[in-house]
């Protein structure tokens, strides 16, 4: 299979609770299907994926909020990178990035992870900027000269699909379509 740039691939996601693995799934190139009975956690898995990759305003189920953090290994233009995000219902949590595989990241000291906030500051990149730089993408600006965020990119790719009539984009109060 040919790898086109920019390419972001999800390789694996692990969710932790009290230092133990609560969920662990690996993914492969191409179509991956998450299946299960009603109320078995399929939407919660999608919520963890979206959140760990940088989405905001996840409608967490109470069981999901019992977890501590999630870790995802992605390939950015073929290079393994690991993301970690604390699970809670607070807005704009930072993203911790380890510039290597999950196996190495999970055994590395936490000081070797870089922390990136949801928003940029005068002295710090946001996690969206760090990811876009790793993908060799220029920053993209939306209406009013605000920069697009990973949350906005993911809104295009991910929408909760509870019925055939659900919209493609998730509604967010802080920005317009």
mmCIF file of C-alpha atoms in Angstrom:
data_model
loop_
_atom_site.group_PDB
_atom_site.id
_atom_site.type_symbol
_atom_site.label_atom_id
_atom_site.label_comp_id
_atom_site.label_asym_id
_atom_site.label_seq_id
_atom_site.Cartn_x
_atom_site.Cartn_y
_atom_site.Cartn_z
ATOM 1 C CA UNK A 1 0.000 0.000 0.000
ATOM 2 C CA UNK A 2 1.277 3.447 -0.897
ATOM 3 C CA UNK A 3 1.681 5.949 1.932
ATOM 4 C CA UNK A 4 0.583 9.436 0.998
ATOM 5 C CA UNK A 5 1.662 12.444 3.002
ATOM 6 C CA UNK A 6 0.282 13.795 5.179
ATOM 7 C CA UNK A 7 -0.931 10.581 6.807
ATOM 8 C CA UNK A 8 -2.187 10.032 10.339
ATOM 9 C CA UNK A 9 -2.903 6.382 11.186
ATOM 10 C CA UNK A 10 -4.144 5.020 14.492
ATOM 11 C CA UNK A 11 -2.132 1.929 15.440
ATOM 12 C CA UNK A 12 -3.329 1.208 18.961
ATOM 13 C CA UNK A 13 -5.320 2.654 21.837
ATOM 14 C CA UNK A 14 -5.088 1.651 25.497
ATOM 15 C CA UNK A 15 -7.254 2.987 28.326
ATOM 16 C CA UNK A 16 -5.992 2.752 31.915
ATOM 17 C CA UNK A 17 -7.730 2.639 35.287
ATOM 18 C CA UNK A 18 -5.725 2.444 38.538
ATOM 19 C CA UNK A 19 -2.577 1.406 36.649
ATOM 20 C CA UNK A 20 -4.365 -1.518 34.972
ATOM 21 C CA UNK A 21 -5.448 -1.865 31.351
ATOM 22 C CA UNK A 22 -9.200 -1.325 31.022
ATOM 23 C CA UNK A 23 -9.238 -1.527 27.209
ATOM 24 C CA UNK A 24 -6.614 -2.313 24.567
ATOM 25 C CA UNK A 25 -7.126 -2.501 20.805
ATOM 26 C CA UNK A 26 -4.768 -2.554 17.847
ATOM 27 C CA UNK A 27 -5.693 -1.283 14.403
ATOM 28 C CA UNK A 28 -4.359 -1.938 10.933
ATOM 29 C CA UNK A 29 -4.205 0.010 7.671
ATOM 30 C CA UNK A 30 -7.511 0.046 5.861
ATOM 31 C CA UNK A 31 -10.971 -0.362 7.302
ATOM 32 C CA UNK A 32 -11.270 -1.436 10.938
ATOM 33 C CA UNK A 33 -14.674 -2.462 12.247
ATOM 34 C CA UNK A 34 -15.725 -2.033 15.857
ATOM 35 C CA UNK A 35 -18.687 -4.271 16.484
ATOM 36 C CA UNK A 36 -20.701 -5.499 19.405
ATOM 37 C CA UNK A 37 -24.154 -5.776 20.923
ATOM 38 C CA UNK A 38 -26.183 -2.720 21.880
ATOM 39 C CA UNK A 39 -24.719 -0.924 24.903
ATOM 40 C CA UNK A 40 -21.474 -2.912 24.742
ATOM 41 C CA UNK A 41 -19.205 0.164 24.490
ATOM 42 C CA UNK A 42 -18.677 0.749 20.751
ATOM 43 C CA UNK A 43 -19.446 4.470 20.982
ATOM 44 C CA UNK A 44 -17.307 4.753 24.117
ATOM 45 C CA UNK A 45 -14.351 3.272 22.189
ATOM 46 C CA UNK A 46 -14.902 5.869 19.448
ATOM 47 C CA UNK A 47 -15.111 8.590 22.103
ATOM 48 C CA UNK A 48 -11.754 7.475 23.570
ATOM 49 C CA UNK A 49 -10.159 7.459 20.116
ATOM 50 C CA UNK A 50 -11.431 10.931 19.236
ATOM 51 C CA UNK A 51 -10.538 12.358 22.647
ATOM 52 C CA UNK A 52 -7.029 10.905 22.705
ATOM 53 C CA UNK A 53 -6.371 12.338 19.245
ATOM 54 C CA UNK A 54 -7.436 15.815 20.379
ATOM 55 C CA UNK A 55 -11.234 16.106 20.266
ATOM 56 C CA UNK A 56 -13.085 18.088 22.898
ATOM 57 C CA UNK A 57 -16.542 18.065 24.451
ATOM 58 C CA UNK A 58 -16.902 14.315 24.492
ATOM 59 C CA UNK A 59 -20.265 13.242 25.954
ATOM 60 C CA UNK A 60 -18.607 10.852 28.421
ATOM 61 C CA UNK A 61 -20.587 8.037 29.954
ATOM 62 C CA UNK A 62 -20.128 7.716 33.731
ATOM 63 C CA UNK A 63 -18.260 4.411 33.303
ATOM 64 C CA UNK A 64 -15.723 6.042 30.973
ATOM 65 C CA UNK A 65 -15.065 8.808 33.504
ATOM 66 C CA UNK A 66 -13.925 6.142 35.980
ATOM 67 C CA UNK A 67 -10.826 5.658 33.805
ATOM 68 C CA UNK A 68 -7.647 7.644 34.458
ATOM 69 C CA UNK A 69 -6.038 8.205 31.055
ATOM 70 C CA UNK A 70 -5.857 6.931 27.501
ATOM 71 C CA UNK A 71 -2.810 6.354 25.320
ATOM 72 C CA UNK A 72 -2.790 6.095 21.527
ATOM 73 C CA UNK A 73 0.027 5.153 19.201
ATOM 74 C CA UNK A 74 -0.313 6.836 15.841
ATOM 75 C CA UNK A 75 1.862 7.006 12.763
ATOM 76 C CA UNK A 76 2.467 10.540 11.537
ATOM 77 C CA UNK A 77 3.788 10.252 7.985
ATOM 78 C CA UNK A 78 5.052 6.773 8.878
ATOM 79 C CA UNK A 79 6.741 7.777 12.154
ATOM 80 C CA UNK A 80 5.431 6.291 15.427
ATOM 81 C CA UNK A 81 4.227 8.861 17.956
ATOM 82 C CA UNK A 82 2.360 8.231 21.214
ATOM 83 C CA UNK A 83 -0.329 10.509 22.670
ATOM 84 C CA UNK A 84 -1.583 10.459 26.253
ATOM 85 C CA UNK A 85 -4.527 12.355 27.668
ATOM 86 C CA UNK A 86 -6.045 12.364 31.155
ATOM 87 C CA UNK A 87 -9.710 11.325 31.189
ATOM 88 C CA UNK A 88 -12.035 13.809 32.872
ATOM 89 C CA UNK A 89 -14.908 16.092 32.005
ATOM 90 C CA UNK A 90 -12.860 19.302 32.173
ATOM 91 C CA UNK A 91 -12.464 21.223 28.913
ATOM 92 C CA UNK A 92 -9.240 21.674 26.952
ATOM 93 C CA UNK A 93 -7.032 19.086 28.635
ATOM 94 C CA UNK A 94 -3.426 19.044 27.436
ATOM 95 C CA UNK A 95 -1.996 16.295 25.271
ATOM 96 C CA UNK A 96 1.228 14.552 26.268
ATOM 97 C CA UNK A 97 3.327 13.483 23.284
ATOM 98 C CA UNK A 98 6.111 10.931 23.216
ATOM 99 C CA UNK A 99 8.019 10.973 19.933
ATOM 100 C CA UNK A 100 8.251 7.192 19.587
ATOM 101 C CA UNK A 101 6.321 3.939 19.826
ATOM 102 C CA UNK A 102 3.890 3.108 22.611
ATOM 103 C CA UNK A 103 6.010 0.195 23.842
ATOM 104 C CA UNK A 104 8.945 2.546 24.438
ATOM 105 C CA UNK A 105 6.698 5.359 25.714
ATOM 106 C CA UNK A 106 5.024 3.246 28.399
ATOM 107 C CA UNK A 107 8.380 2.256 29.882
ATOM 108 C CA UNK A 108 10.008 5.689 29.494
ATOM 109 C CA UNK A 109 10.145 8.169 32.380
ATOM 110 C CA UNK A 110 7.289 10.662 32.271
ATOM 111 C CA UNK A 111 9.864 13.466 31.981
ATOM 112 C CA UNK A 112 10.594 12.288 28.412
ATOM 113 C CA UNK A 113 7.046 13.158 27.320
ATOM 114 C CA UNK A 114 6.307 16.674 26.068
ATOM 115 C CA UNK A 115 3.150 18.414 27.223
ATOM 116 C CA UNK A 116 1.198 20.590 24.796
ATOM 117 C CA UNK A 117 -1.833 22.628 25.754
ATOM 118 C CA UNK A 118 -5.062 22.850 23.804
ATOM 119 C CA UNK A 119 -4.311 26.506 23.102
ATOM 120 C CA UNK A 120 -1.033 28.002 22.057
ATOM 121 C CA UNK A 121 0.734 30.592 24.136
ATOM 122 C CA UNK A 122 3.362 33.134 23.214
ATOM 123 C CA UNK A 123 6.078 30.667 24.238
ATOM 124 C CA UNK A 124 4.462 27.257 23.638
ATOM 125 C CA UNK A 125 2.942 25.395 20.714
ATOM 126 C CA UNK A 126 -0.536 23.914 21.050
ATOM 127 C CA UNK A 127 -0.822 20.174 20.495
ATOM 128 C CA UNK A 128 -2.532 20.868 17.161
ATOM 129 C CA UNK A 129 0.498 22.877 16.036
ATOM 130 C CA UNK A 130 2.886 20.123 17.176
ATOM 131 C CA UNK A 131 0.899 17.467 15.287
ATOM 132 C CA UNK A 132 0.596 19.596 12.135
ATOM 133 C CA UNK A 133 4.340 20.270 12.194
ATOM 134 C CA UNK A 134 5.032 16.531 12.542
ATOM 135 C CA UNK A 135 2.756 15.965 9.518
ATOM 136 C CA UNK A 136 4.645 18.663 7.555
ATOM 137 C CA UNK A 137 1.391 20.619 7.179
ATOM 138 C CA UNK A 138 1.151 24.390 7.274
ATOM 139 C CA UNK A 139 -1.166 25.933 9.819
ATOM 140 C CA UNK A 140 -4.676 26.412 8.482
ATOM 141 C CA UNK A 141 -6.787 29.375 9.463
ATOM 142 C CA UNK A 142 -10.539 29.488 9.800
ATOM 143 C CA UNK A 143 -12.927 32.426 10.041
ATOM 144 C CA UNK A 144 -11.617 35.441 11.894
ATOM 145 C CA UNK A 145 -7.972 34.362 11.473
ATOM 146 C CA UNK A 146 -8.297 31.682 14.149
ATOM 147 C CA UNK A 147 -6.247 28.546 13.555
ATOM 148 C CA UNK A 148 -7.974 25.226 12.993
ATOM 149 C CA UNK A 149 -7.568 22.721 15.828
ATOM 150 C CA UNK A 150 -7.370 18.930 15.982
ATOM 151 C CA UNK A 151 -10.844 19.069 17.501
ATOM 152 C CA UNK A 152 -12.160 20.762 14.363
ATOM 153 C CA UNK A 153 -10.351 18.318 12.054
ATOM 154 C CA UNK A 154 -11.796 15.409 14.017
ATOM 155 C CA UNK A 155 -15.305 16.876 13.827
ATOM 156 C CA UNK A 156 -15.092 16.275 10.082
ATOM 157 C CA UNK A 157 -13.879 12.689 10.530
ATOM 158 C CA UNK A 158 -15.787 11.633 13.624
ATOM 159 C CA UNK A 159 -19.398 12.096 14.539
ATOM 160 C CA UNK A 160 -21.457 10.178 17.017
ATOM 161 C CA UNK A 161 -23.829 8.178 14.822
ATOM 162 C CA UNK A 162 -26.751 7.212 17.098
ATOM 163 C CA UNK A 163 -29.181 7.062 14.193
ATOM 164 C CA UNK A 164 -29.356 7.305 10.433
ATOM 165 C CA UNK A 165 -30.505 10.895 10.830
ATOM 166 C CA UNK A 166 -27.570 12.189 12.858
ATOM 167 C CA UNK A 167 -25.562 15.030 11.342
ATOM 168 C CA UNK A 168 -22.087 14.598 9.879
ATOM 169 C CA UNK A 169 -20.635 17.273 12.144
ATOM 170 C CA UNK A 170 -20.903 17.324 15.906
ATOM 171 C CA UNK A 171 -22.509 20.509 17.138
ATOM 172 C CA UNK A 172 -20.221 22.658 19.245
ATOM 173 C CA UNK A 173 -21.326 25.882 20.870
ATOM 174 C CA UNK A 174 -17.947 27.588 20.600
ATOM 175 C CA UNK A 175 -17.656 27.740 16.806
ATOM 176 C CA UNK A 176 -19.841 27.773 13.742
ATOM 177 C CA UNK A 177 -20.027 25.232 10.942
#
